[in-house]
mmCIF file of C-alpha atoms in Angstrom:
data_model
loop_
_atom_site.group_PDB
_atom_site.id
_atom_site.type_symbol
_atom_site.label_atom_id
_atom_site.label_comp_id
_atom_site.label_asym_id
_atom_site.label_seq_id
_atom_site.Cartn_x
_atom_site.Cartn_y
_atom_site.Cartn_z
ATOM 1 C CA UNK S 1 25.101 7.244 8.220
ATOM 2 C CA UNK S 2 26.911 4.109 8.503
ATOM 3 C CA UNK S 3 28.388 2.271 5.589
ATOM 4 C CA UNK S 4 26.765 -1.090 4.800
ATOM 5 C CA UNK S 5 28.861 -4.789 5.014
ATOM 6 C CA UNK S 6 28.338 -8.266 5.693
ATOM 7 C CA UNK S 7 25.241 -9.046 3.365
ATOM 8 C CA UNK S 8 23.749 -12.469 3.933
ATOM 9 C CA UNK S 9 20.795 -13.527 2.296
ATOM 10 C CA UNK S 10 18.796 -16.581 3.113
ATOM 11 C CA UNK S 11 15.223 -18.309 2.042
ATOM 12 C CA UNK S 12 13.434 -21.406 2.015
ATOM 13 C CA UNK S 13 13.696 -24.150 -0.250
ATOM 14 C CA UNK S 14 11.934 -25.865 -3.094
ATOM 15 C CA UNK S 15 8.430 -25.328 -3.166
ATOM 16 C CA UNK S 16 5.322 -26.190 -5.193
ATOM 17 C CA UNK S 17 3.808 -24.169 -7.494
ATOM 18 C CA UNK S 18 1.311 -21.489 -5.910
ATOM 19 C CA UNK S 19 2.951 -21.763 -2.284
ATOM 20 C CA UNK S 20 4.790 -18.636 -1.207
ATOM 21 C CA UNK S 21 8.313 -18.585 -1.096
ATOM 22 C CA UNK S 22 10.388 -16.357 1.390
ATOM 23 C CA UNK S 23 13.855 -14.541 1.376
ATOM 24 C CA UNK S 24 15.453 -12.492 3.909
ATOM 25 C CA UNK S 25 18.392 -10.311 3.739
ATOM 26 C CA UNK S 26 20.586 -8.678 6.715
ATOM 27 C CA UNK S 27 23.432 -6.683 6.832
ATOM 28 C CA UNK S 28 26.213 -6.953 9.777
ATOM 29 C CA UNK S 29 26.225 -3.179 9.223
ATOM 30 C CA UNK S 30 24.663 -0.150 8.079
ATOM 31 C CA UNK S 31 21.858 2.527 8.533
ATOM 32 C CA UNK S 32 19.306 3.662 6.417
ATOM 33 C CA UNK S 33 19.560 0.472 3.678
ATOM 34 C CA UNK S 34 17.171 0.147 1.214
ATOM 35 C CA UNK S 35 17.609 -3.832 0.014
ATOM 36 C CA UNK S 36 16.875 -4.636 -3.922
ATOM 37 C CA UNK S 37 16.386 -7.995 -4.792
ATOM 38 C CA UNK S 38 15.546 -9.374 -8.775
ATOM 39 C CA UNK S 39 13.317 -12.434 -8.371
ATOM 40 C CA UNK S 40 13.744 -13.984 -11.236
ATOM 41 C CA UNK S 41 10.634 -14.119 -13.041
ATOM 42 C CA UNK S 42 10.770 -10.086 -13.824
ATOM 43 C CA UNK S 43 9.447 -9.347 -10.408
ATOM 44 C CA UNK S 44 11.891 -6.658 -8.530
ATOM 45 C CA UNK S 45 10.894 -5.063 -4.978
ATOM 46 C CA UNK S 46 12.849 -2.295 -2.993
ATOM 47 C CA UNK S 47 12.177 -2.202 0.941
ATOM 48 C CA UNK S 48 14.084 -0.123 3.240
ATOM 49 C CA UNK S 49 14.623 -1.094 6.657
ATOM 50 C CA UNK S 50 13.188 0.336 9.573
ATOM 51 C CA UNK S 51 13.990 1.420 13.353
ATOM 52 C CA UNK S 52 18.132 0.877 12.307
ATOM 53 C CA UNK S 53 17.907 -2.747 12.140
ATOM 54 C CA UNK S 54 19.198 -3.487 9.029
ATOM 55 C CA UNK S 55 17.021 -6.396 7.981
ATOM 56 C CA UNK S 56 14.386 -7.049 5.513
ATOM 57 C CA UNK S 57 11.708 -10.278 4.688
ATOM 58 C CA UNK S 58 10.446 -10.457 1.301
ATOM 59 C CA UNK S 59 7.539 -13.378 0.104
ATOM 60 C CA UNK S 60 6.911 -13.919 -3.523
ATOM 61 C CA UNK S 61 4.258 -16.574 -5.593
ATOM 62 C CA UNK S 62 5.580 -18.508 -8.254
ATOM 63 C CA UNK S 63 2.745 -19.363 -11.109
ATOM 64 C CA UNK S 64 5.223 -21.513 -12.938
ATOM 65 C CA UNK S 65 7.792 -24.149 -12.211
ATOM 66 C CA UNK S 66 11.315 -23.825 -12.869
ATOM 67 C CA UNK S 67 14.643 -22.905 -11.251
ATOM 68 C CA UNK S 68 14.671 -18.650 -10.458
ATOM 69 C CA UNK S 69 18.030 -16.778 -9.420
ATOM 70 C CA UNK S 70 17.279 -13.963 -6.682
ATOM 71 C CA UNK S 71 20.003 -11.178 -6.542
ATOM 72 C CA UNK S 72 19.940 -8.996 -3.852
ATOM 73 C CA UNK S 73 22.023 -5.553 -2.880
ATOM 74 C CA UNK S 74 21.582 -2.963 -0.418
ATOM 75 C CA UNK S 75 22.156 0.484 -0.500
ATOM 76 C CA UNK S 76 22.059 3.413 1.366
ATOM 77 C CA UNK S 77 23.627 7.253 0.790
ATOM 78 C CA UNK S 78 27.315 6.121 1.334
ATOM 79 C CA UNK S 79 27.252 2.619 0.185
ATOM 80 C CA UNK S 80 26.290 0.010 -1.730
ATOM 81 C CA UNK S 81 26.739 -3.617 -1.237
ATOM 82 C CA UNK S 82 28.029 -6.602 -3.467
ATOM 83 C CA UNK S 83 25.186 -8.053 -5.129
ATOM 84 C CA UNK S 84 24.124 -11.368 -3.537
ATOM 85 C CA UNK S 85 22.800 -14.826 -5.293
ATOM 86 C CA UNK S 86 20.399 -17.534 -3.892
ATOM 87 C CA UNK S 87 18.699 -20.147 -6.197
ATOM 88 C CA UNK S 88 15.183 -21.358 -5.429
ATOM 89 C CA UNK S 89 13.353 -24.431 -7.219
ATOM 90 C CA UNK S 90 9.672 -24.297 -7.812
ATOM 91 C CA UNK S 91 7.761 -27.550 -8.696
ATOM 92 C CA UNK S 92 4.893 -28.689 -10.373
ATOM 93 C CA UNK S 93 2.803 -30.445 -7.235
ATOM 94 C CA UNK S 94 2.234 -34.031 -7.885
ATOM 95 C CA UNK S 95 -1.435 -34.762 -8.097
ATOM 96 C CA UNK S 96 -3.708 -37.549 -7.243
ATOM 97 C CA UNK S 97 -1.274 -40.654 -7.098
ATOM 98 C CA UNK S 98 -3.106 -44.114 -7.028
ATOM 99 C CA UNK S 99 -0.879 -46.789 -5.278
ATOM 100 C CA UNK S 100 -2.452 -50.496 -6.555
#
């Protein structure tokens, strides 16, 4: 089993309220990972990667606006990796607007 390094996370950007967000996290390096990530809101997921490729894609729904903090961390049998931060802004959509 290989040990894990080189964590990157990355996501998309502000969204409205009741679109889904995404985040992925890869690793240059390691086998058998399971990723962790806190999204904020009290919602945590585990997903371990498959086929070696040490990658994963998580999607979440956010009911209320605000700024969240994910942290993310991998970890596998002879490793674990520094946790990771990436802030994501959820807004209230605007509705009607009339222009006179």
């Amino acid at each position: 089993q290989d040990t894990i390094s080189g964590l990157v996370v990355s996501g998309s950007g502000p969204t409205a309220v009741g679109n889904h967000v995404w985040l992925n996290a890869t690793l240059s390096k390691g086998t058998n990972v399971t990723f962790h990530v806190d999204l904020g809101d009290g919602t945590f997921q585990s997903l371990k990667s498959i086929n070696s490729q040490p990658a994963v894609h998580f999607t979440h729904l956010y009911s209320t606006p605000g700024r969240y903090v994910w942290s993310v961390y991998a970890e596998n049998l002879v490793s674990l990796s520094p946790m990771m931060t990436r802030d994501v802004s959820i807004q209230q959509p605007i509705g009607d607007v009339l222009l006179q």
